[in-house]
Short mmCIF file of C-alpha atoms and ligand atoms in Angstrom, two decimals:
data_model
loop_
_atom_site.label_atom_id
_atom_site.label_comp_id
_atom_site.label_asym_id
_atom_site.label_seq_id
_atom_site.Cartn_x
_atom_site.Cartn_y
_atom_site.Cartn_z
CA MET L 1 0.06 -0.31 -0.08
CA ASP L 2 1.04 3.22 -1.04
CA ILE L 3 1.35 5.70 1.89
CA ASN L 4 0.79 8.64 -0.41
CA LYS L 5 -2.81 7.38 -1.41
CA TYR L 6 -3.77 6.34 1.83
CA ARG L 7 -6.61 8.30 3.56
CA PRO L 8 -6.17 8.71 7.41
CA THR L 9 -9.00 8.31 9.59
CA GLY L 10 -7.68 9.14 12.69
CA LYS L 11 -8.19 5.61 14.60
CA ILE L 12 -5.82 2.55 15.80
CA GLY L 13 -7.12 -0.10 17.46
CA ASN L 14 -4.33 -1.36 19.54
CA LYS L 15 -4.11 -0.19 23.56
CA HIS L 16 -0.26 -0.38 23.87
CA PHE L 17 2.91 -0.10 21.51
CA LEU L 18 4.95 -3.00 21.95
CA THR L 19 6.04 -4.17 18.53
CA PHE L 20 4.90 -4.09 15.06
CA LEU L 21 3.79 -7.40 14.96
CA ASP L 22 0.86 -6.16 16.71
CA TYR L 23 0.19 -3.54 14.19
CA SER L 24 -1.28 -2.98 10.75
CA THR L 25 -0.26 -1.15 7.97
CA GLU L 26 -2.97 1.40 8.31
CA GLU L 27 -2.17 1.65 12.02
CA ILE L 28 1.45 2.55 11.50
CA PHE L 29 0.21 4.51 8.28
CA GLU L 30 -2.19 6.30 11.07
CA LEU L 31 0.77 6.95 13.31
CA LEU L 32 2.96 8.06 10.57
CA TYR L 33 0.49 11.14 9.31
CA THR L 34 0.08 12.10 12.89
CA ALA L 35 3.70 12.39 13.27
CA LYS L 36 4.09 14.46 10.10
CA ARG L 37 1.23 16.56 11.32
CA LEU L 38 2.29 17.00 14.68
CA LYS L 39 5.88 17.64 13.75
CA ALA L 40 4.75 20.55 11.41
CA GLU L 41 2.33 22.51 14.32
CA HIS L 42 5.27 22.05 16.52
CA LYS L 43 7.67 23.89 14.22
CA ALA L 44 4.54 26.78 13.46
CA GLY L 45 4.15 26.72 17.46
CA VAL L 46 0.84 25.03 17.58
CA LYS L 47 0.05 24.00 21.04
CA HIS L 48 -1.60 20.62 22.43
CA GLY L 49 -3.30 19.25 25.06
CA ALA L 50 -3.57 15.83 24.35
CA LEU L 51 -1.88 14.74 27.80
CA SER L 52 -3.27 17.46 30.07
CA GLY L 53 -3.48 15.96 33.61
CA LYS L 54 -1.93 12.65 32.71
CA THR L 55 1.68 11.26 34.15
CA ILE L 56 3.29 8.41 31.88
CA ALA L 57 6.41 6.98 34.07
CA LEU L 58 9.19 6.03 32.43
CA ILE L 59 11.31 3.12 33.58
CA PHE L 60 14.82 2.76 32.36
CA ALA L 61 16.58 -0.72 32.96
CA LYS L 62 19.47 0.54 30.54
CA SER L 63 21.00 3.60 29.67
CA SER L 64 19.37 5.89 26.82
CA THR L 65 19.89 9.58 25.51
CA ARG L 66 17.62 9.81 22.65
CA THR L 67 15.06 7.63 24.30
CA ARG L 68 14.59 9.60 27.69
CA VAL L 69 15.04 13.02 26.10
CA SER L 70 12.34 12.72 23.78
CA PHE L 71 9.92 10.94 25.64
CA GLU L 72 10.25 13.59 28.45
CA MET L 73 10.31 16.49 25.75
CA GLY L 74 7.47 14.81 23.95
CA ILE L 75 4.90 14.24 26.73
CA ARG L 76 5.90 17.86 27.78
CA GLN L 77 4.96 19.25 24.94
CA LEU L 78 1.43 17.67 24.78
CA GLY L 79 0.69 18.70 28.24
CA GLY L 80 1.49 16.00 30.05
CA HIS L 81 3.89 14.74 33.15
CA SER L 82 6.75 12.20 32.73
CA LEU L 83 8.38 10.60 35.72
CA PHE L 84 11.63 9.06 35.27
CA LEU L 85 12.26 6.04 36.97
CA SER L 86 15.55 3.92 37.40
CA ALA L 87 14.85 0.42 37.52
CA ALA L 88 17.77 0.06 39.43
CA ASP L 89 16.51 2.29 42.33
CA ILE L 90 13.21 0.85 42.46
CA GLN L 91 11.91 -2.49 43.81
CA LEU L 92 11.81 -3.41 40.21
CA GLY L 93 15.53 -3.93 39.98
CA ARG L 94 15.71 -5.82 43.15
CA GLY L 95 13.20 -8.60 41.90
CA GLU L 96 9.85 -7.23 42.62
CA THR L 97 7.25 -8.73 39.91
CA ILE L 98 6.04 -7.00 37.17
CA HIS L 99 2.78 -7.71 38.13
CA ASP L 100 3.17 -5.87 41.57
CA THR L 101 4.92 -2.65 40.08
CA VAL L 102 2.12 -2.39 37.45
CA LYS L 103 -0.80 -2.72 40.25
CA THR L 104 1.16 -0.19 42.53
CA MET L 105 1.49 2.33 39.64
CA GLU L 106 -2.09 2.51 38.60
CA ARG L 107 -3.05 3.09 42.56
CA PHE L 108 -1.03 6.37 42.24
CA ASP L 109 -2.91 7.27 39.10
CA ILE L 110 0.02 6.71 36.46
CA ASN L 111 -1.47 6.80 33.34
CA GLY L 112 0.96 4.90 31.24
CA ILE L 113 4.45 3.45 31.06
CA MET L 114 7.35 3.64 28.68
CA ILE L 115 9.65 1.00 29.55
CA ARG L 116 13.14 0.10 28.86
CA THR L 117 14.24 -3.21 29.70
CA HIS L 118 16.30 -6.48 28.59
CA LYS L 119 13.11 -9.57 28.68
CA HIS L 120 10.28 -8.42 25.92
CA SER L 121 8.29 -10.91 28.27
CA ASP L 122 8.43 -7.79 30.57
CA VAL L 123 6.61 -5.45 28.68
CA GLU L 124 4.26 -7.74 27.67
CA GLU L 125 3.47 -9.08 31.18
CA LEU L 126 2.77 -4.82 32.08
CA ALA L 127 0.37 -4.97 29.31
CA MET L 128 -1.12 -7.90 30.42
CA TYR L 129 -1.46 -7.46 34.24
CA GLY L 130 -2.11 -3.60 34.04
CA THR L 131 -5.03 -1.33 32.47
CA ILE L 132 -3.10 1.58 31.31
CA PRO L 133 -1.20 2.04 28.09
CA ILE L 134 2.25 0.48 27.76
CA ILE L 135 4.79 1.65 25.20
CA ASN L 136 8.13 -0.33 24.33
CA GLY L 137 11.05 1.98 24.48
CA LEU L 138 13.42 -1.17 23.80
CA THR L 139 13.98 -4.63 24.76
CA ASP L 140 16.29 -7.08 23.59
CA LEU L 141 14.27 -8.48 20.93
CA CYS L 142 12.71 -5.16 19.38
CA HIS L 143 12.84 -1.38 19.22
CA PRO L 144 9.78 -0.35 17.72
CA CYS L 145 9.92 3.42 18.76
CA GLN L 146 12.99 4.08 16.77
CA VAL L 147 11.54 1.97 13.35
CA LEU L 148 8.84 4.27 13.60
CA ALA L 149 10.81 7.58 13.55
CA ASP L 150 13.24 5.84 10.81
CA LEU L 151 10.07 5.20 8.65
CA LEU L 152 9.13 9.16 8.98
CA THR L 153 12.69 10.01 8.01
CA ILE L 154 12.65 7.88 5.22
CA TRP L 155 9.20 9.17 4.32
CA GLU L 156 10.62 12.96 4.29
CA HIS L 157 13.59 12.10 2.59
CA LYS L 158 12.41 9.70 -0.38
CA GLY L 159 9.08 11.38 -0.45
CA LYS L 160 7.52 8.06 -0.52
CA LEU L 161 7.80 4.46 1.29
CA GLU L 162 6.55 1.72 -1.17
CA GLY L 163 9.22 -0.12 -3.05
CA ILE L 164 12.27 1.66 -1.27
CA LYS L 165 14.86 -0.86 -0.45
CA LEU L 166 16.58 -0.71 3.08
CA ALA L 167 19.82 -2.69 3.35
CA TYR L 168 20.43 -3.55 7.00
CA LEU L 169 24.04 -4.54 7.64
CA GLY L 170 25.52 -6.21 10.85
CA ASP L 171 23.69 -7.77 14.20
CA GLY L 172 20.55 -9.48 13.58
CA ASN L 173 19.54 -7.68 16.80
CA ASN L 174 16.57 -5.79 18.23
CA MET L 175 16.82 -2.99 15.58
CA ALA L 176 17.09 -5.65 12.65
CA ASN L 177 13.77 -7.48 14.11
CA SER L 178 11.98 -4.31 14.41
CA LEU L 179 12.77 -2.65 10.79
CA LEU L 180 11.83 -6.42 9.30
CA ALA L 181 8.81 -6.01 10.45
CA GLY L 182 8.28 -2.01 10.08
CA CYS L 183 9.69 -2.17 6.74
CA THR L 184 7.79 -5.14 5.20
CA ARG L 185 4.41 -3.24 6.46
CA ALA L 186 5.27 -0.07 5.26
CA GLY L 187 5.81 -1.70 1.68
CA MET L 188 9.45 -1.18 1.57
CA GLU L 189 11.89 -3.99 0.75
CA ILE L 190 14.42 -4.99 3.32
CA ALA L 191 17.83 -7.15 3.01
CA ILE L 192 19.59 -8.41 6.06
CA GLY L 193 23.20 -8.98 5.76
CA CYS L 194 24.42 -10.40 8.73
CA PRO L 195 27.09 -13.11 10.00
CA GLU L 196 25.93 -16.99 9.99
CA GLY L 197 24.51 -17.24 13.68
CA TYR L 198 23.62 -13.91 14.08
CA GLU L 199 20.33 -13.81 12.28
CA PRO L 200 17.41 -12.04 13.43
CA ASP L 201 14.51 -13.56 15.53
CA GLN L 202 13.02 -16.25 13.62
CA ARG L 203 9.37 -15.00 14.04
CA PHE L 204 10.38 -11.57 12.80
CA VAL L 205 11.82 -13.28 9.68
CA GLU L 206 8.87 -15.43 8.93
CA ASP L 207 6.50 -12.63 9.53
CA ALA L 208 8.91 -10.30 6.83
CA MET L 209 9.29 -13.40 4.78
CA LYS L 210 5.44 -13.73 4.00
CA THR L 211 5.34 -10.32 2.36
CA GLY L 212 8.06 -11.67 -0.28
CA ARG L 213 9.76 -8.37 -0.01
CA ALA L 214 12.38 -9.46 3.03
CA THR L 215 15.48 -11.32 2.32
CA VAL L 216 18.26 -12.33 4.75
CA THR L 217 21.37 -12.82 3.33
CA HIS L 218 25.44 -13.90 4.73
CA ASP L 219 26.58 -11.78 1.91
CA PRO L 220 26.95 -8.13 2.65
CA ALA L 221 27.52 -6.97 -0.87
CA VAL L 222 24.18 -9.08 -2.26
CA ALA L 223 21.99 -7.10 0.39
CA ALA L 224 23.54 -3.80 -0.05
CA GLN L 225 23.10 -4.16 -3.84
CA GLY L 226 20.94 -1.09 -5.15
CA ALA L 227 19.58 -0.15 -1.97
CA ASP L 228 18.25 2.87 -1.36
CA ILE L 229 18.99 3.40 2.39
CA ILE L 230 22.32 1.69 4.19
CA TYR L 231 21.47 0.66 7.53
CA THR L 232 23.56 -0.30 10.38
CA ASP L 233 23.56 -0.79 14.42
CA VAL L 234 26.61 -1.65 16.93
CA PHE L 235 27.93 -4.97 16.81
CA PHE L 236 27.67 -5.03 21.09
CA SER L 237 24.24 -3.90 22.24
CA MET L 238 23.18 -3.23 25.95
CA GLY L 239 23.71 -5.90 28.26
CA GLN L 240 26.04 -7.90 25.74
CA ALA L 241 29.78 -8.39 26.92
CA ALA L 242 31.99 -7.52 23.74
CA ASP L 243 33.81 -10.43 22.72
CA GLY L 244 36.15 -11.32 19.87
CA LYS L 245 34.36 -14.14 18.05
CA LYS L 246 31.32 -11.77 17.21
CA TYR L 247 33.81 -8.72 16.51
CA GLU L 248 35.58 -10.91 13.93
CA SER L 249 32.25 -12.26 12.41
CA LEU L 250 30.84 -8.76 12.22
CA ILE L 251 33.90 -6.51 10.76
CA SER L 252 33.12 -7.61 7.23
CA TYR L 253 29.55 -6.18 7.32
CA GLN L 254 31.14 -2.48 8.37
CA VAL L 255 29.59 0.05 5.98
CA ASN L 256 32.32 1.86 4.81
CA ARG L 257 33.13 3.17 1.13
CA ARG L 258 33.49 -0.10 -0.20
CA LEU L 259 30.12 -1.92 0.85
CA PHE L 260 28.38 1.78 0.39
CA ALA L 261 29.18 1.35 -3.41
CA TYR L 262 26.98 -1.26 -4.00
CA ALA L 263 23.95 1.01 -3.11
CA LYS L 264 22.25 3.38 -5.60
CA PRO L 265 24.05 6.83 -6.41
CA ASP L 266 21.92 8.60 -3.99
CA ALA L 267 21.46 6.36 -1.35
CA LEU L 268 21.13 7.58 2.50
CA PHE L 269 22.89 6.16 5.82
CA MET L 270 20.65 5.46 8.91
CA HIS L 271 22.04 4.62 12.55
CA CYS L 272 19.74 4.55 15.36
CA LEU L 273 22.72 5.54 17.78
CA PRO L 274 24.54 5.55 19.88
CA ALA L 275 27.24 4.58 17.13
CA HIS L 276 30.93 3.51 17.47
CA ARG L 277 32.78 4.95 14.39
CA GLY L 278 35.90 2.38 12.98
CA GLN L 279 33.52 -0.32 14.00
CA GLU L 280 30.01 -1.07 12.31
CA VAL L 281 30.53 2.21 10.37
CA THR L 282 33.52 4.30 9.18
CA GLU L 283 33.37 8.30 9.89
CA ASP L 284 33.56 9.10 6.10
CA ILE L 285 30.05 7.42 6.00
CA ILE L 286 28.36 8.29 9.06
CA ASP L 287 29.77 11.66 8.89
CA SER L 288 29.17 12.55 4.88
CA PRO L 289 26.19 14.34 3.49
CA ALA L 290 24.45 10.89 2.74
CA SER L 291 24.12 10.46 6.49
CA ILE L 292 20.81 11.63 8.28
CA ILE L 293 21.20 10.09 11.41
CA PHE L 294 20.04 13.22 13.40
CA ASP L 295 16.99 13.46 11.14
CA GLN L 296 16.29 9.88 12.64
CA ALA L 297 16.97 11.29 16.23
CA GLU L 298 14.80 14.35 15.96
CA ASN L 299 12.01 12.25 14.50
CA ARG L 300 11.74 10.11 17.83
CA LEU L 301 10.28 13.29 19.53
CA HIS L 302 7.74 13.98 17.03
CA ALA L 303 7.19 9.78 16.06
CA GLN L 304 6.59 9.01 20.01
CA LYS L 305 4.50 12.19 20.17
CA ALA L 306 2.32 10.61 17.49
CA ILE L 307 2.00 6.84 19.40
CA LEU L 308 1.20 9.11 22.32
CA TYR L 309 -1.53 11.22 20.85
CA HIS L 310 -3.42 7.91 19.66
CA LEU L 311 -3.03 6.01 23.02
CA TYR L 312 -4.72 8.82 24.85
CA GLY L 313 -7.50 9.14 22.38
CA GLY L 314 -6.05 12.27 20.43
N1 CP E 1 18.13 5.04 19.56
C1 CP E 1 18.27 5.23 20.67
O1 CP E 1 17.06 4.35 21.17
O2 CP E 1 19.13 5.92 21.53
P1 CP E 1 18.85 5.97 23.21
O3 CP E 1 19.96 4.60 23.91
O4 CP E 1 20.02 7.03 23.18
O5 CP E 1 17.79 5.92 23.59
N1 NVA E 2 20.91 -2.57 19.69
C1 NVA E 2 20.89 -1.67 20.28
C2 NVA E 2 20.11 -0.39 19.95
C3 NVA E 2 20.71 0.83 20.88
C4 NVA E 2 19.32 1.66 20.39
C5 NVA E 2 21.15 -2.07 21.65
O1 NVA E 2 20.15 -2.81 22.05
O2 NVA E 2 21.82 -1.50 22.48
#
C-alpha cells in the first residue's frame, strides 16, 4: 500500500505499543500521518493538550539519551508530566514482580508506562496485568519506537515508502527485528546482511518473508546491492559483553566506502545511534552528506508524540 494514497481515519485499534507484529499497515500509516502533522504544528508553535492531567512513568533498566529525552520533551509538549524511574532505584530492580509494580503504579494514578528493559516478556506482562497503556522503549527483542521514527525519516527524504529498499548490515538484533516488521508493513523491501549465527529472530523473519519483500543473506554485498538506504547498528547491544569472536564475524559487514558503493548513487545512511565510528561504520560514511542520523534522532520526538496522541485518544 502506498502511504501517499492512504487517507488517515484518525483511529488505531491498539491500546499499547509493544511490537510492530501487533500493528497493521493502516495503523502504522495513521501514526506516521499524525507524526508528520504534529511535527509541522510543533514547528509552527501550535500547542497541544492531549496529555493534559496525565502522568507517564518512564522506566529504564538500560542507559538512554534519545529515548529518555525525546519522551520527556514529547510528554511535556503534549501537556503531560513524566516520571523518570531508573529500574535500579525502584524495587523492580531488586526482584519485585512486574505484576506488583504495575498494580501499584495504577493506584497512584500513573496513566501509562514507557519501559526500556531486557526481557520482552516483561513488557508483555505489564500490558497483561495492567489497565494502562504500555510503550516499548526497547527490549532485547525489538525497538519499534526507533523504527517508527525511521519510517517517518525515510518518507520525508524519499517522498515515499513503497518500493524503497533498505539494507541492514550487521548484527541480527532488536533493530534488525523491528526493521523487518516495520519496513515490510510499510511496503518497503528489506535485505538483512548478517553473519551466520547472528540472524534476526525467527518470528520476525517469518513474518517479513510472508510479504515476499524481505531477504536474509550472509553476503553483505548482496544485501547492499541497489539499496536506497544502508542501515547499521552496534556490534554489541546493551547488556552484551564485547567478545572477539562476534567482532571478527561482524567486521566484514562494516559500512564503509567499499560496501556503500553497492547501493544506489543517491543512497542514504541511517543508524539508530549511539554509534561506534571505526566499528560498524566508518567516519567517512556516518559523517558524510548521505548520513541522516540526526533527522532520525529528531523524529523520535515526533513519532513518539504520535504514539502518545493515539494511545490517549488524540
Ligand atoms: N536510538 C536510541 O534508542 O537511543 P538511546 O539508547 O540513546 O535512547
Ligand atoms: N541494538 C542497540 C540499540 C540501541 C538503541 C542496543 O540494544 O543496545
